[in-house]
Short mmCIF file of C-alpha atoms in Angstrom, two decimals:
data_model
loop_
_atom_site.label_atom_id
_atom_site.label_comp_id
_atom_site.label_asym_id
_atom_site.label_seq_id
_atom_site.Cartn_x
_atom_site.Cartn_y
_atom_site.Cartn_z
CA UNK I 1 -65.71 -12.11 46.61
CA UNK I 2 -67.09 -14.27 43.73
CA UNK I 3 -69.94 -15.40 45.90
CA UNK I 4 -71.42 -12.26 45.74
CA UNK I 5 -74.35 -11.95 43.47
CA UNK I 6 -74.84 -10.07 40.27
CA UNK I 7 -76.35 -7.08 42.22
CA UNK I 8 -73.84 -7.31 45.10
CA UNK I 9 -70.64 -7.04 42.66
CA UNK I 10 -72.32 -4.35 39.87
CA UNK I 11 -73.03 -2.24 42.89
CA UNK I 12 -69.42 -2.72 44.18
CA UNK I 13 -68.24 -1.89 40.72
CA UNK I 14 -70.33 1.40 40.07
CA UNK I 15 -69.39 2.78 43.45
CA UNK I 16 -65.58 1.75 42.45
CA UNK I 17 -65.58 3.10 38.88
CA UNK I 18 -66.62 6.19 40.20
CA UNK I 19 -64.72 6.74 43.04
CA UNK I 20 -61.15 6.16 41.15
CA UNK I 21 -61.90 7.71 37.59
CA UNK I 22 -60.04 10.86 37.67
CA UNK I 23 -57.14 8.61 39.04
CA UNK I 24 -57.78 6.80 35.61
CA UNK I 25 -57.79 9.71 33.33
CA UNK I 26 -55.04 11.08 35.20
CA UNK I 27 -52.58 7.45 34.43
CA UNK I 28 -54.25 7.62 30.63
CA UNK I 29 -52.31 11.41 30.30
CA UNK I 30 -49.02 10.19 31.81
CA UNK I 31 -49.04 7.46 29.11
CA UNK I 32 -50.52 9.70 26.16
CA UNK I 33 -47.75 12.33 27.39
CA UNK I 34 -44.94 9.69 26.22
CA UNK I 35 -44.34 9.75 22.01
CA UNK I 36 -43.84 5.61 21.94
CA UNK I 37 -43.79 5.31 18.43
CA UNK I 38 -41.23 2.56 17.56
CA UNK I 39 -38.04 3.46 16.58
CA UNK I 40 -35.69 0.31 15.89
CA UNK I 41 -33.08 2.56 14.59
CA UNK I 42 -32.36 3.41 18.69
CA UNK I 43 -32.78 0.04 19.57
CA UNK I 44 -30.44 -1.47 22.02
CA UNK I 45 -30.69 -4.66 24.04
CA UNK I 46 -32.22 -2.96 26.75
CA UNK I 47 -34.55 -1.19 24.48
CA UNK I 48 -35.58 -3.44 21.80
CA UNK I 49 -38.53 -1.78 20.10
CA UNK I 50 -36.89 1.73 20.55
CA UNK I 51 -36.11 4.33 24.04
CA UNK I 52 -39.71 5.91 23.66
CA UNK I 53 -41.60 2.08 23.88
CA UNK I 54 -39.43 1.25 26.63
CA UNK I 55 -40.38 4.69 28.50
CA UNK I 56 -44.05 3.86 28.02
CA UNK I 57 -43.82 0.24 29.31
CA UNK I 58 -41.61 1.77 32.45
CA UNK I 59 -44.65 4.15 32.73
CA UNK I 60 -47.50 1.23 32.52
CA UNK I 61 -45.21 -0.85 35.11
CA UNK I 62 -45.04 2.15 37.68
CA UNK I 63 -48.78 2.64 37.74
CA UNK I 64 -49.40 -1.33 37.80
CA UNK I 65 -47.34 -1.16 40.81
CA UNK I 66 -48.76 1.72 42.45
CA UNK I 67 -51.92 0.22 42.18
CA UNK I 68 -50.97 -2.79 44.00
CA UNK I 69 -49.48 -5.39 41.14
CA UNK I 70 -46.75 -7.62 41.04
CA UNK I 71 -45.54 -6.15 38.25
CA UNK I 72 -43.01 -7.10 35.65
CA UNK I 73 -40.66 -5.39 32.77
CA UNK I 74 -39.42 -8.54 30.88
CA UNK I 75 -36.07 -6.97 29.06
CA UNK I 76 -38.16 -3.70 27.62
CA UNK I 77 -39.55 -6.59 25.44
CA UNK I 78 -42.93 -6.46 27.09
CA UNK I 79 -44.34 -6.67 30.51
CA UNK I 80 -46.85 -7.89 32.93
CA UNK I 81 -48.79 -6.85 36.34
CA UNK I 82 -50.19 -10.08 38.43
CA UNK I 83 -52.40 -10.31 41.06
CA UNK I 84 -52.07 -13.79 42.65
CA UNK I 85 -54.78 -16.33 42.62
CA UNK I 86 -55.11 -19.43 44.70
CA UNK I 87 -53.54 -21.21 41.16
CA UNK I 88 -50.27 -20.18 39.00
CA UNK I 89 -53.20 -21.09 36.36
CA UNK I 90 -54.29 -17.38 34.87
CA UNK I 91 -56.73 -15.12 33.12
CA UNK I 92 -55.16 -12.64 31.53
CA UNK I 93 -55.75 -9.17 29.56
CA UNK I 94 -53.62 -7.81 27.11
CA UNK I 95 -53.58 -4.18 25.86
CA UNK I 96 -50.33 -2.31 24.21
CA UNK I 97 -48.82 1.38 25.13
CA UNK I 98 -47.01 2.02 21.70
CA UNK I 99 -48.46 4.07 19.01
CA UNK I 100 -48.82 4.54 15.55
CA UNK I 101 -47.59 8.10 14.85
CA UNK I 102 -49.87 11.01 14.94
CA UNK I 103 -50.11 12.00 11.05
CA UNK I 104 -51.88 15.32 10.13
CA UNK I 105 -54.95 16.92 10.66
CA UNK I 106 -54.93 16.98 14.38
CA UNK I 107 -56.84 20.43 16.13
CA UNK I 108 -55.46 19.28 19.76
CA UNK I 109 -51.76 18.42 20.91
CA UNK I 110 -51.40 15.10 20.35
CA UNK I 111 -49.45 13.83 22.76
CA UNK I 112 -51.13 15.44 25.64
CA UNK I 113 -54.82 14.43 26.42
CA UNK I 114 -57.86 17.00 26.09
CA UNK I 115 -61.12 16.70 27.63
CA UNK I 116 -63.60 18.08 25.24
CA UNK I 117 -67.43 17.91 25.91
CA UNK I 118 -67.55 14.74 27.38
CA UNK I 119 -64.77 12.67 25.32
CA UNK I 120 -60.84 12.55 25.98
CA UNK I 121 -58.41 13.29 22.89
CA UNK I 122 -55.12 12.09 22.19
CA UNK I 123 -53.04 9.63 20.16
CA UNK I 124 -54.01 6.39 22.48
CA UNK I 125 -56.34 7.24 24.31
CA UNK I 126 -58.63 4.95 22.48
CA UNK I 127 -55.79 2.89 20.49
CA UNK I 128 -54.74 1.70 23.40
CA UNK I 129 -53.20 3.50 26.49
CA UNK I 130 -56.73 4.10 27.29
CA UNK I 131 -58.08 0.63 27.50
CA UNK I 132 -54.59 -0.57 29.04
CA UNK I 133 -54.82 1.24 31.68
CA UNK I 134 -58.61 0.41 32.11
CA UNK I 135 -56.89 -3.58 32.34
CA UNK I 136 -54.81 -2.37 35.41
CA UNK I 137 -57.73 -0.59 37.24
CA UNK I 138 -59.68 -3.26 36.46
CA UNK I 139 -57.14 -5.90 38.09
CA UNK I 140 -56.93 -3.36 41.06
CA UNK I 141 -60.71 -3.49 41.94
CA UNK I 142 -59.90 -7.53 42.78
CA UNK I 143 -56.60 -6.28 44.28
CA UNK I 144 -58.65 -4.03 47.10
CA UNK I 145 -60.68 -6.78 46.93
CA UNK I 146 -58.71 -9.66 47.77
CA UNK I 147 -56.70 -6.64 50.52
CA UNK I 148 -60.33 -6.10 52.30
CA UNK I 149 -61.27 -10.29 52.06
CA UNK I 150 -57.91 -11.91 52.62
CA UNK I 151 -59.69 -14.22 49.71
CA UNK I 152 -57.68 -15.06 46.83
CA UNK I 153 -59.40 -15.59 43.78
CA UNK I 154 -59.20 -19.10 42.19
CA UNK I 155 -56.82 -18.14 39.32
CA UNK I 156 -54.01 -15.90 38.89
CA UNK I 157 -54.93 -12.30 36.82
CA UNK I 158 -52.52 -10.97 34.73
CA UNK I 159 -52.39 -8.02 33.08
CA UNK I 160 -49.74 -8.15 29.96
CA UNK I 161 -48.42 -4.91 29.25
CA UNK I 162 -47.76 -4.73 24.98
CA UNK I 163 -45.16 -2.96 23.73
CA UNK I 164 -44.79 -3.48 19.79
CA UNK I 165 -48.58 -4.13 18.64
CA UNK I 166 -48.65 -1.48 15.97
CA UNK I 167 -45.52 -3.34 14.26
CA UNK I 168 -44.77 -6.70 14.12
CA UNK I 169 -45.92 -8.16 17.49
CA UNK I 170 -42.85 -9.33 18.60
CA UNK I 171 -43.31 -8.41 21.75
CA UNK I 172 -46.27 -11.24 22.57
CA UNK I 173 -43.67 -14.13 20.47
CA UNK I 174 -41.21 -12.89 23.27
CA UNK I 175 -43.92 -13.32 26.01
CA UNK I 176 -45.11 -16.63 24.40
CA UNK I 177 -41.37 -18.19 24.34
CA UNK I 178 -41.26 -17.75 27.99
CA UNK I 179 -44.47 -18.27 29.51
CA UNK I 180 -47.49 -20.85 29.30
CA UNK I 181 -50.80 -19.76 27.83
CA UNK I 182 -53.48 -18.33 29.41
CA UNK I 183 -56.81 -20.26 30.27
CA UNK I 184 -58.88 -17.35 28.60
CA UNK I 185 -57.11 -13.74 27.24
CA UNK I 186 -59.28 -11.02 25.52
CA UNK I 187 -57.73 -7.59 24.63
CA UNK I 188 -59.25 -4.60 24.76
CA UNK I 189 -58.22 -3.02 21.88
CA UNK I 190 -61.20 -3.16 19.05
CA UNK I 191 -65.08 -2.97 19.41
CA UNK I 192 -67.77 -4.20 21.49
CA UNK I 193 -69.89 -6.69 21.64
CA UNK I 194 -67.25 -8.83 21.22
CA UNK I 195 -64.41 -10.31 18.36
CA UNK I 196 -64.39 -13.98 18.03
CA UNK I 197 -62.16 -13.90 14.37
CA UNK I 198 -59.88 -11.82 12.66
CA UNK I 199 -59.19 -11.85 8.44
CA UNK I 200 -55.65 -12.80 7.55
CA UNK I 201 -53.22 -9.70 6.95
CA UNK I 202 -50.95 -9.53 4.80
CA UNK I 203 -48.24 -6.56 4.12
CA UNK I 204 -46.07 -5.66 1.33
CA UNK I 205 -44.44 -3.32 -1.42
CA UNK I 206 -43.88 -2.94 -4.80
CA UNK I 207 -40.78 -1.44 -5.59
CA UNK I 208 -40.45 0.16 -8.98
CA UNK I 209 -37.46 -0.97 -11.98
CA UNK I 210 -38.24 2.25 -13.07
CA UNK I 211 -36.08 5.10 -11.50
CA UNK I 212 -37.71 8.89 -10.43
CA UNK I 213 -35.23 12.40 -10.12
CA UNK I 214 -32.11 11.79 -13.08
CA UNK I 215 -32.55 13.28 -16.41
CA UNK I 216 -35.24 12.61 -18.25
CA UNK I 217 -37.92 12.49 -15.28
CA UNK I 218 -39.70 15.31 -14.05
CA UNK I 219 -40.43 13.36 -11.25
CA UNK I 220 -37.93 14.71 -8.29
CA UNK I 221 -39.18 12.37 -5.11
CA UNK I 222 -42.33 11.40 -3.91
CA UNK I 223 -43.14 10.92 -0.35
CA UNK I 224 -46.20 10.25 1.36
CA UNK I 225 -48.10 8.32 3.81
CA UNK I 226 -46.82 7.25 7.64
CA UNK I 227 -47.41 3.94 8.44
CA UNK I 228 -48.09 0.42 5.91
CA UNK I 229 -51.56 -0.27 7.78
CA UNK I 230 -53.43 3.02 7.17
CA UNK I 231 -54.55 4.82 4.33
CA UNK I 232 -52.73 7.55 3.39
CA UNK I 233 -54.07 10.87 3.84
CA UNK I 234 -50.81 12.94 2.97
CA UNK I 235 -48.93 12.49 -0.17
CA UNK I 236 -46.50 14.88 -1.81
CA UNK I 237 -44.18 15.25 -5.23
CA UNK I 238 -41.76 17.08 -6.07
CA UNK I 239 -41.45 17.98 -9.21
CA UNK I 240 -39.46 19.84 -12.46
CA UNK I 241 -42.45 22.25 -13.64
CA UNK I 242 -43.84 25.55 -13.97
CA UNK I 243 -46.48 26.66 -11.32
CA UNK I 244 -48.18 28.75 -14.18
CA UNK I 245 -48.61 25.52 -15.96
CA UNK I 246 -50.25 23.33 -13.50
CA UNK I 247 -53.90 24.23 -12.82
CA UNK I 248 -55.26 23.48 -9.40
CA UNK I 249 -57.53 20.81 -9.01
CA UNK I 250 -59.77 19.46 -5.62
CA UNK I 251 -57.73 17.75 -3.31
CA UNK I 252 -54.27 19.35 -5.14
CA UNK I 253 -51.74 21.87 -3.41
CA UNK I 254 -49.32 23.46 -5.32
CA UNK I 255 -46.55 25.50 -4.20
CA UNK I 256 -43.38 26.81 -5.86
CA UNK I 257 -39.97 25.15 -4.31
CA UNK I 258 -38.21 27.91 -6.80
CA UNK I 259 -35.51 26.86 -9.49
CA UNK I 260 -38.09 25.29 -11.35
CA UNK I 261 -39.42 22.81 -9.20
CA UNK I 262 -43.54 22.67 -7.83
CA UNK I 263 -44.18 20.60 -4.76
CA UNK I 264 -47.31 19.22 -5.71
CA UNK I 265 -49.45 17.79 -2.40
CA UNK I 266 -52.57 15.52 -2.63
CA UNK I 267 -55.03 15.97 0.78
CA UNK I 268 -56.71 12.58 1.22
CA UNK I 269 -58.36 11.31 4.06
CA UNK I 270 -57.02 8.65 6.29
CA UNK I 271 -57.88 5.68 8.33
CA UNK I 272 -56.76 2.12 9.86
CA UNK I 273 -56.39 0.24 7.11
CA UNK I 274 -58.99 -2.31 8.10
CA UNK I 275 -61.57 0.06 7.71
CA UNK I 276 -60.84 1.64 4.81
CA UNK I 277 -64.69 2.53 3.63
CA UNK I 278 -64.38 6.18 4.48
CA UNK I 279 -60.80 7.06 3.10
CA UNK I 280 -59.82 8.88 0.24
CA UNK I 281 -56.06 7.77 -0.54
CA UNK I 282 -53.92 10.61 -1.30
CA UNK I 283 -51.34 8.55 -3.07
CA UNK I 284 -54.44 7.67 -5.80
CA UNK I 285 -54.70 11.58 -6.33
CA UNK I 286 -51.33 12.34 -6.68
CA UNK I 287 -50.81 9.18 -8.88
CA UNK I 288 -53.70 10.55 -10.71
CA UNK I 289 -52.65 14.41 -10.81
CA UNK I 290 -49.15 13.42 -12.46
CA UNK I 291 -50.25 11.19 -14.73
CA UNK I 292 -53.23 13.36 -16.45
CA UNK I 293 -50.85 16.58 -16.12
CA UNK I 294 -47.83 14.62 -18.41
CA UNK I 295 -45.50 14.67 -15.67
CA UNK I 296 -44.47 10.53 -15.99
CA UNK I 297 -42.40 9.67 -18.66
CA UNK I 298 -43.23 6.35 -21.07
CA UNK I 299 -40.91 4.35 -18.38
CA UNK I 300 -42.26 5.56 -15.17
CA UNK I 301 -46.40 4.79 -16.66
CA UNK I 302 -46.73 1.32 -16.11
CA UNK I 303 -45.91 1.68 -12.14
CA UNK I 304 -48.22 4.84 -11.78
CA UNK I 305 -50.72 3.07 -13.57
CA UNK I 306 -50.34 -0.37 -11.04
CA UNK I 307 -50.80 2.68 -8.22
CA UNK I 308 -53.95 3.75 -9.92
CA UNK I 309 -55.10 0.02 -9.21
CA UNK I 310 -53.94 -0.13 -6.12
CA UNK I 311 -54.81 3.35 -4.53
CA UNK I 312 -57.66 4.60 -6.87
CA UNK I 313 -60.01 1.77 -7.87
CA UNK I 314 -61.96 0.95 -4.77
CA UNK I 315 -60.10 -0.91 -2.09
CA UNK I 316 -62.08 -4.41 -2.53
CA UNK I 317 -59.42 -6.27 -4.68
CA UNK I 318 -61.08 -6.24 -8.18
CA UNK I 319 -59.11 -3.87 -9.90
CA UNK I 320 -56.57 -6.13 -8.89
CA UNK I 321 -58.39 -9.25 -9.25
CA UNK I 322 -58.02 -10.54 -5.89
CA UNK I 323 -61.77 -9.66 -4.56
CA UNK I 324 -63.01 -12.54 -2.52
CA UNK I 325 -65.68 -12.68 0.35
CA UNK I 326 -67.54 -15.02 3.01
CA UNK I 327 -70.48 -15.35 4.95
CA UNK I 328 -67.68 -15.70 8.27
CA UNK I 329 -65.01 -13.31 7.28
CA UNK I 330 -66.80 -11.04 5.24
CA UNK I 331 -64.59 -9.08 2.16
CA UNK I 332 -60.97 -8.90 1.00
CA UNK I 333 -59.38 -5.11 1.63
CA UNK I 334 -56.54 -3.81 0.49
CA UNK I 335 -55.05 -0.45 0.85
CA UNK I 336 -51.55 1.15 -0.24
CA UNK I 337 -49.99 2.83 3.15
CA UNK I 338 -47.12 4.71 2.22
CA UNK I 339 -45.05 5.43 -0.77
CA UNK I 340 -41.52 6.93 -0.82
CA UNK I 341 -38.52 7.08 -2.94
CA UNK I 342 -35.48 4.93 -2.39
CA UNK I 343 -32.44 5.24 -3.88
CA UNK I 344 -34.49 6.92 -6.78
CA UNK I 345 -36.98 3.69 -7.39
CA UNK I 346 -40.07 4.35 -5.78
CA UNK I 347 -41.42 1.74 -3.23
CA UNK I 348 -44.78 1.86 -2.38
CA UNK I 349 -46.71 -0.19 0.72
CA UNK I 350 -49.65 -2.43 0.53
CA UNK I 351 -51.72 -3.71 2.98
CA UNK I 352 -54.82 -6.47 2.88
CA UNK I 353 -57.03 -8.19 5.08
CA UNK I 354 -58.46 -11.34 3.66
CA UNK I 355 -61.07 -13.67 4.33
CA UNK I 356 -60.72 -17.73 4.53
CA UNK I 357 -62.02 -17.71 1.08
CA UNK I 358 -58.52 -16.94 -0.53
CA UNK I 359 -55.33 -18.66 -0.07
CA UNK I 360 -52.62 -16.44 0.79
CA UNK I 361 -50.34 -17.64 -1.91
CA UNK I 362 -52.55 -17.04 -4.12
CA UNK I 363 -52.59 -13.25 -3.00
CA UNK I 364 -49.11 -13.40 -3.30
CA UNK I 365 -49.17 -15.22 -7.07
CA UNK I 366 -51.34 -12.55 -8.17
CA UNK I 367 -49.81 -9.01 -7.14
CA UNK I 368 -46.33 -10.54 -7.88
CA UNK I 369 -47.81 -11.18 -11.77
CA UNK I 370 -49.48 -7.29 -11.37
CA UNK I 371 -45.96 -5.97 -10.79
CA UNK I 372 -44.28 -7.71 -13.29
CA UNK I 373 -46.78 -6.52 -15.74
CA UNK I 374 -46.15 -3.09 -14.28
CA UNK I 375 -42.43 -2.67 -13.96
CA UNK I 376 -41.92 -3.66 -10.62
CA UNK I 377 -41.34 -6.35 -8.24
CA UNK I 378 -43.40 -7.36 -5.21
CA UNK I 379 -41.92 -8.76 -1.23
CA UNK I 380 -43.90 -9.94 1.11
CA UNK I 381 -43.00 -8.15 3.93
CA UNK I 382 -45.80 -9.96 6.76
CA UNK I 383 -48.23 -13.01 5.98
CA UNK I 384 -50.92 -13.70 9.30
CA UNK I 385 -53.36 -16.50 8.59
CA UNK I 386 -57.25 -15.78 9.24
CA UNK I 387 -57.78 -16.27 13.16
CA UNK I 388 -60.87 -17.71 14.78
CA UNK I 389 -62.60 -18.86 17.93
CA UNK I 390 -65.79 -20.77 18.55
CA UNK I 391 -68.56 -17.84 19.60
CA UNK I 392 -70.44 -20.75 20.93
CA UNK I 393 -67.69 -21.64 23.70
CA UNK I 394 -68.59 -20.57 27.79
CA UNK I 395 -65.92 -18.07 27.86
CA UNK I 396 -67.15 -15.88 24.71
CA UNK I 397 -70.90 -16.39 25.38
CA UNK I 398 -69.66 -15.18 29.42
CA UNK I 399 -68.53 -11.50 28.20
CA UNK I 400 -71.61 -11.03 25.49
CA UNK I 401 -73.85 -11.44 28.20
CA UNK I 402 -72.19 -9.37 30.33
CA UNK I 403 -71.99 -6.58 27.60
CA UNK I 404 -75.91 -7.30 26.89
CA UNK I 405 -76.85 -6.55 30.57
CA UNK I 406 -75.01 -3.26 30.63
CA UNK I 407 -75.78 -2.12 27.44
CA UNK I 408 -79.64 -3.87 26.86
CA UNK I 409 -78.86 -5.35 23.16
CA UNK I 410 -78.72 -8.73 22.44
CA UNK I 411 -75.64 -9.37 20.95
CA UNK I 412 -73.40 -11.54 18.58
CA UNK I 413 -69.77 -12.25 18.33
CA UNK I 414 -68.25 -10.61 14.95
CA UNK I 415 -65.00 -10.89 12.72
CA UNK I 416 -62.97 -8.13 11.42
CA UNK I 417 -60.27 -6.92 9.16
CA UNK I 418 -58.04 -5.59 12.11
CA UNK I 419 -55.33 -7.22 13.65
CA UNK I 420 -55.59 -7.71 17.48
CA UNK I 421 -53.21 -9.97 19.97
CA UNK I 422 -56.13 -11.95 20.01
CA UNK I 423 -54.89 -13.75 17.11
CA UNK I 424 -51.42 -15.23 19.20
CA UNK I 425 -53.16 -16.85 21.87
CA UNK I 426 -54.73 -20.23 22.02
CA UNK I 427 -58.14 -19.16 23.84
CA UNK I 428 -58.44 -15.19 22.89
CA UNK I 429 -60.91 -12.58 21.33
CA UNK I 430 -60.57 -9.05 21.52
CA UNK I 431 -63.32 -7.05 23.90
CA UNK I 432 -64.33 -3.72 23.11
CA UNK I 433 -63.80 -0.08 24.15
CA UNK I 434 -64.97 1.23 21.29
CA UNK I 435 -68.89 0.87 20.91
CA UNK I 436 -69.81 1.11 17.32
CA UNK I 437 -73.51 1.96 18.51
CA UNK I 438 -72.44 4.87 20.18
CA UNK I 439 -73.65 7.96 18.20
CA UNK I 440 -70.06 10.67 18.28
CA UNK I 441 -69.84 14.37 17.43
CA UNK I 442 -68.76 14.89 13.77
CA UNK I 443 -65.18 16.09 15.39
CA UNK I 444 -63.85 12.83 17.37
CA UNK I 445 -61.43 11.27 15.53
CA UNK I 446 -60.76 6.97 14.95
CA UNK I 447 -58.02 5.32 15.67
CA UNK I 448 -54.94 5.87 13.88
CA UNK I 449 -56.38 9.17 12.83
CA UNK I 450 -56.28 12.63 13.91
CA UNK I 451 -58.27 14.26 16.93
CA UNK I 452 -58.18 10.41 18.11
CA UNK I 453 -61.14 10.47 20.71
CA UNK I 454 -63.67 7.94 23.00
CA UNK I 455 -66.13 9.33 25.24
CA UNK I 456 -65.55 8.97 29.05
CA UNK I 457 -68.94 7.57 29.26
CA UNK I 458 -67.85 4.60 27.04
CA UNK I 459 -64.21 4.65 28.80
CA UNK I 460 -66.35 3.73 32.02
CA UNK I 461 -69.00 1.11 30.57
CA UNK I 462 -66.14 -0.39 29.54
CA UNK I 463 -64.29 -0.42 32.90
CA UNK I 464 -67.33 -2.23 34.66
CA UNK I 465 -67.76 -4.78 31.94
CA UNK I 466 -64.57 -5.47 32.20
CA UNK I 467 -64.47 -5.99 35.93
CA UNK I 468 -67.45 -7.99 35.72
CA UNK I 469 -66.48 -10.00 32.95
CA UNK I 470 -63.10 -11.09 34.70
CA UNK I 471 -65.28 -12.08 37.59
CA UNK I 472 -67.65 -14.12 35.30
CA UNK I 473 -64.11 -16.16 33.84
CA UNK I 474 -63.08 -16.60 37.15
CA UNK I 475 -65.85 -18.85 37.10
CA UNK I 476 -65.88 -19.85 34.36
CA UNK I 477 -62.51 -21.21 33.80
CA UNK I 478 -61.36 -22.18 37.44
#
């Protein structure tokens, strides 16, 4: 099948995109359908990352299978659908089925997926149940292929089924302690053209040697924010107050809890925490609100004046003195996630993607001196160096040009602030869905947002690059 030419196999692939996509929207739902937000408190040793990640992998095995895949659930740790080449040498692409968890703001169920004017919606549908299952239809094209031939194709393809991306990425250190690396791996699970690097990421908290909720504080709890790597867009107090005293301000919600208490909520906007241009952090506003308002006490100021820094100054680093940038990486970000109280100290997240320009220790130097100075201490809770892979090497200049011809630009390989699988493997980038190019209706949502959305249109570009582009490696790599 790979000695057909260019015209021979895009014609193959329209007809075949076409002819199977309500099959693909139809394995998307059954995927978006299934909550898999980890839960390690339900973890067992059959279901490591949680029961609801181990139902989605089941799921994404099932449909590998049905489609015609030697598929694979490796101890609900992660899994993997083959299609067998005339080598055990393989090409693979890897795309996850957990979730971050849906947040606020959404006009659509969730966990179901809507078609709206052109665009699917649903948690995953574009982060990444969408794109995974665009790696298994993509794999069964070659399948019906090889079926109709009775030619293998010169490598194995393998489609690696993720299972813990959002979190810690355990699952790919699992798949990595038991198999050999791929010749080539890109993950669909960013944006086109194409992601040669990544910035390092670091995660951690501050927790505050200040306490919130005995006497003396006004402060009751505070709770806000859902995961570490977005920017909050929820954030709530509650505190010992008068309604009638507390004037309303933008952004501010304030509602009576009786017995003297207000629950005071701060309406932010939220976003992946790599992208954190557009955000408004509703832990900065509530941080704000209590301290202009006289509702932290002398001990409690220093820490909600380190969350002013952290959640209200901008999110490039200065306010904290850790800006940095590069011509390769681009800026420093960070972000604070989530905040919550804890056995009446408050702990709040943090979350930054640097460049090659700063050392990580000396990220960690810095905010550790910031919470001293603040009356708090600071744990580094995840540490990933920058990753990065030669744009000028056959296997990344293969997919550009295949995303040029279908698209007409003239493209460059790009680094960003998000954290892909990518950055495990050897030989790896990450490969679209999204288009950034693509011009959306002010209602579809990003990743890790509410009213999550991607265009079918895009969904199916995407499909024949990919098929294409796996054809191209083939080639490439063999």
């Amino acid at each position: 099948m790979l000695d057909m030419t260019d015209d021979e196999l895009k014609a193959k692939v329209d007809a075949y995109v076409d002819e199977v996509w309500e099959d693909v929207v139809s394995d998307i739902t059954s995927l978006v359908r299934i909550r898999s937000v980890e839960d390690k408190s339900k973890a067992t040793s059959e279901d490591p990352w949680g029961p609801a990640n181990h139902e989605a992998l089941r799921k994404a095995v099932e449909i590998a299978d049905r489609l015609g895949l030697d598929a694979h659930d490796c101890d609900g740790y992660i899994g993997y659908a083959d299609l067998a080449g005339e080598s055990d040498r393989y090409i693979a692409t890897i795309a996850h089925t957990d979730v971050v968890p849906e947040g606020i703001g959404w006009t659509v169920d969730p966990y179901d997926v809507t078609r709206r004017d052109g665009y699917l919606m649903g948690r995953g549908v574009l982060d990444d149940k969408g794109p995974f299952t665009l790696s298994l239809y993509a794999a069964h094209f070659f399948a019906r292929e090889v079926q109709r031939t009775g030619q293998k194709l010169p490598l194995t393809l393998r489609a690696i089924i993720g299972s813990e991306e959002e979190t810690s990425m355990g699952d790919v250190k699992y798949y990595l302690d038991k198999f050999p690396q791929p010749e080539f791996c890109f993950s669909p699970d960013a944006d086109f053209p194409l992601i040669c690097g990544e910035k390092g990421i670091m995660e951690g908290h501050f927790t505050s040697n200040c306490t919130v909720g005995g006497e003396g504080s006004a402060i009751v709890s505070i709770e806000g924010g859902t995961v570490p790597n977005a920017v909050c867009g929820l954030a709530e107090a509650v505190v010992r107050a008068n309604l009638a005293d507390l004037p309303q301000r933008e952004h501010i919600e304030l509602v009576a809890e009786g017995e003297g208490l207000v629950r005071i909520t701060a309406h932010g906007k939220g976003g992946h925490a790599s992208l954190p241009e557009d955000t408004l952090n509703a832990i900065g506003l509530l941080a704000h609100y209590l301290l202009d308002k006289g509702l932290v006490n002398e001990a409690q100021k220093p820490f909600f004046e380190l969350e002013l820094l952290l959640c209200a100054s901008g999110y490039d680093g200065e306010s904290l003195g850790i800006k940095s940038a590069n011509d390769r990486f681009g800026a420093l970000t960070i972000i604070g996630g989530t905040i919550h109280t804890q056995d009446c100290h408050l702990v709040q997240s943090w979350d930054t993607r640097f460049p090659d320009s700063i050392e990580d220790t000396a990220i960690q130097d810095r905010l550790a001196e910031l919470a001293q100075a603040h009356g708090a201490t600071n744990a580094i809770d995840e540490d990933k160096v920058p990753f990065y892979t030669d744009p000028a090497s056959p296997q990344i200049q293969s997919l550009l040009k295949t995303y040029d011809e279908y698209t007409g630009r003239q493209s460059e390989a790009v680094v960003i602030g998000g954290g892909t699988y990518a950055r495990k493997f050897a030989r790896a980038c990450a490969f679209g869905p999204h288009d950034p190019y693509e011009e959306v209706p002010a209602w579809v949502g990003p990743e890790h947002g509410a009213d999550e959305a991607i265009s079918e249109a895009s969904l199916k570009t995407a499909l024949k690059i990919y098929i294409v582009s796996i054809a191209r490696l083939m080639r490439v790599c063999a």
